[in-house]
């Protein structure tokens, strides 16, 4: 399980990524494909073309770390058409890891205090 919370949010890359990439390759994808800064404090989720592997590179004060998960059976939910990265809620990442299609999920209206 991925613990902690990113300071810059979580984003799901919609285009498949080559899972042979490590720190530098995934950081380059964040810069070029997503147009974002990899050291911004956000977590970026990449899924391979076969949808059997996921990698999440992240930077913190100590450096870069990568979490990865490979499925022995089943597939991760399809990320959607190629385009900008989709934002995920903090509860969306564990749901995605558990096999739930978080982009197709219907969210219920929640209470918000008036400004």
C-alpha positions as a Markdown table, in Angstrom:
| # | Residue | x | y | z |
|---|---|---|---|---|
| 1 | Unk | 0.0 | 0.0 | 0.0 |
| 2 | Unk | 1.2 | 3.5 | -0.8 |
| 3 | Unk | 1.2 | 5.5 | 2.4 |
| 4 | Unk | 1.4 | 9.3 | 2.9 |
| 5 | Unk | -0.1 | 12.0 | 0.9 |
| 6 | Unk | 1.4 | 14.0 | -2.0 |
| 7 | Unk | 1.7 | 17.7 | -1.5 |
| 8 | Unk | 0.8 | 18.4 | -5.1 |
| 9 | Unk | -2.0 | 16.0 | -5.7 |
| 10 | Unk | -2.2 | 12.7 | -7.8 |
| 11 | Unk | -2.4 | 12.6 | -11.6 |
| 12 | Unk | -3.1 | 9.6 | -13.8 |
| 13 | Unk | -1.3 | 9.6 | -17.1 |
| 14 | Unk | -3.8 | 8.6 | -19.8 |
| 15 | Unk | -1.3 | 7.4 | -22.4 |
| 16 | Unk | 0.5 | 4.1 | -21.8 |
| 17 | Unk | 4.1 | 4.2 | -20.6 |
| 18 | Unk | 7.1 | 1.9 | -21.1 |
| 19 | Unk | 7.6 | 0.2 | -17.8 |
| 20 | Unk | 11.3 | -0.4 | -18.5 |
| 21 | Unk | 11.8 | 3.3 | -17.6 |
| 22 | Unk | 13.2 | 4.3 | -14.2 |
| 23 | Unk | 13.7 | 7.6 | -12.4 |
| 24 | Unk | 15.0 | 9.7 | -15.3 |
| 25 | Unk | 12.8 | 8.2 | -18.0 |
| 26 | Unk | 9.6 | 8.7 | -16.0 |
| 27 | Unk | 10.7 | 12.2 | -15.0 |
| 28 | Unk | 11.1 | 13.0 | -18.6 |
| 29 | Unk | 7.6 | 11.7 | -19.4 |
| 30 | Unk | 6.2 | 14.0 | -16.7 |
| 31 | Unk | 8.0 | 17.0 | -18.3 |
| 32 | Unk | 7.3 | 16.3 | -21.9 |
| 33 | Unk | 4.1 | 14.3 | -22.1 |
| 34 | Unk | 2.3 | 15.9 | -19.1 |
| 35 | Unk | 3.9 | 19.3 | -19.2 |
| 36 | Unk | 4.5 | 19.3 | -15.5 |
| 37 | Unk | 7.4 | 19.6 | -13.1 |
| 38 | Unk | 8.3 | 16.2 | -11.6 |
| 39 | Unk | 9.7 | 17.7 | -8.4 |
| 40 | Unk | 6.5 | 19.6 | -7.7 |
| 41 | Unk | 5.4 | 17.3 | -4.9 |
| 42 | Unk | 2.7 | 15.6 | -7.0 |
| 43 | Unk | 2.5 | 11.8 | -7.7 |
| 44 | Unk | 2.1 | 10.7 | -11.3 |
| 45 | Unk | 0.6 | 7.3 | -12.1 |
| 46 | Unk | 1.7 | 5.5 | -15.2 |
| 47 | Unk | 0.2 | 2.3 | -16.6 |
| 48 | Unk | 1.7 | 0.1 | -19.3 |
| 49 | Unk | -0.1 | -0.7 | -22.6 |
| 50 | Unk | -1.1 | -4.2 | -21.5 |
| 51 | Unk | -2.5 | -2.6 | -18.3 |
| 52 | Unk | -0.7 | -5.2 | -16.1 |
| 53 | Unk | 1.8 | -2.9 | -14.5 |
| 54 | Unk | 1.7 | 0.5 | -12.7 |
| 55 | Unk | 4.5 | 2.8 | -11.6 |
| 56 | Unk | 4.3 | 5.9 | -9.4 |
| 57 | Unk | 7.4 | 8.1 | -9.3 |
| 58 | Unk | 7.5 | 10.8 | -6.6 |
| 59 | Unk | 10.0 | 13.3 | -5.2 |
| 60 | Unk | 10.3 | 14.3 | -1.6 |
| 61 | Unk | 13.0 | 16.1 | 0.4 |
| 62 | Unk | 15.2 | 13.1 | 0.4 |
| 63 | Unk | 15.1 | 12.4 | -3.4 |
| 64 | Unk | 13.0 | 10.3 | -5.8 |
| 65 | Unk | 11.3 | 7.0 | -5.1 |
| 66 | Unk | 9.2 | 4.8 | -7.3 |
| 67 | Unk | 6.4 | 2.5 | -6.3 |
| 68 | Unk | 5.4 | -0.2 | -8.7 |
| 69 | Unk | 2.8 | -2.9 | -8.9 |
| 70 | Unk | 2.5 | -5.8 | -11.4 |
| 71 | Unk | -0.7 | -7.8 | -11.6 |
| 72 | Unk | -0.5 | -11.6 | -11.9 |
| 73 | Unk | -4.1 | -11.7 | -13.0 |
| 74 | Unk | -6.5 | -9.1 | -14.3 |
| 75 | Unk | -6.0 | -5.6 | -15.6 |
| 76 | Unk | -5.8 | -2.1 | -14.3 |
| 77 | Unk | -8.7 | 0.1 | -15.4 |
| 78 | Unk | -8.3 | 1.8 | -18.7 |
| 79 | Unk | -7.0 | 5.4 | -18.2 |
| 80 | Unk | -8.9 | 6.9 | -21.0 |
| 81 | Unk | -8.0 | 8.5 | -24.3 |
| 82 | Unk | -4.6 | 10.0 | -24.8 |
| 83 | Unk | -4.6 | 13.6 | -23.5 |
| 84 | Unk | -3.7 | 15.5 | -20.3 |
| 85 | Unk | -3.3 | 13.6 | -17.0 |
| 86 | Unk | -6.5 | 13.1 | -15.1 |
| 87 | Unk | -6.6 | 14.2 | -11.5 |
| 88 | Unk | -7.2 | 11.5 | -8.8 |
| 89 | Unk | -8.4 | 12.0 | -5.3 |
| 90 | Unk | -6.3 | 10.6 | -2.5 |
| 91 | Unk | -8.8 | 7.7 | -2.2 |
| 92 | Unk | -8.7 | 7.2 | -6.0 |
| 93 | Unk | -5.2 | 5.7 | -6.1 |
| 94 | Unk | -5.9 | 2.8 | -3.7 |
| 95 | Unk | -9.1 | 2.2 | -5.6 |
| 96 | Unk | -7.2 | 2.1 | -8.9 |
| 97 | Unk | -4.7 | -0.3 | -7.4 |
| 98 | Unk | -7.7 | -2.5 | -6.2 |
| 99 | Unk | -9.1 | -2.7 | -9.8 |
| 100 | Unk | -11.8 | 0.0 | -9.7 |
| 101 | Unk | -12.2 | 2.2 | -12.7 |
| 102 | Unk | -11.9 | 5.5 | -10.9 |
| 103 | Unk | -12.5 | 7.7 | -14.0 |
| 104 | Unk | -15.8 | 6.1 | -14.7 |
| 105 | Unk | -16.9 | 6.0 | -11.1 |
| 106 | Unk | -19.8 | 8.3 | -10.2 |
| 107 | Unk | -19.1 | 10.6 | -7.3 |
| 108 | Unk | -21.9 | 11.6 | -4.9 |
| 109 | Unk | -22.4 | 15.2 | -3.9 |
| 110 | Unk | -20.7 | 16.0 | -0.6 |
| 111 | Unk | -21.3 | 18.8 | 1.8 |
| 112 | Unk | -19.2 | 22.0 | 1.3 |
| 113 | Unk | -19.2 | 25.0 | 3.5 |
| 114 | Unk | -20.3 | 28.2 | 1.8 |
| 115 | Unk | -17.5 | 30.7 | 1.4 |
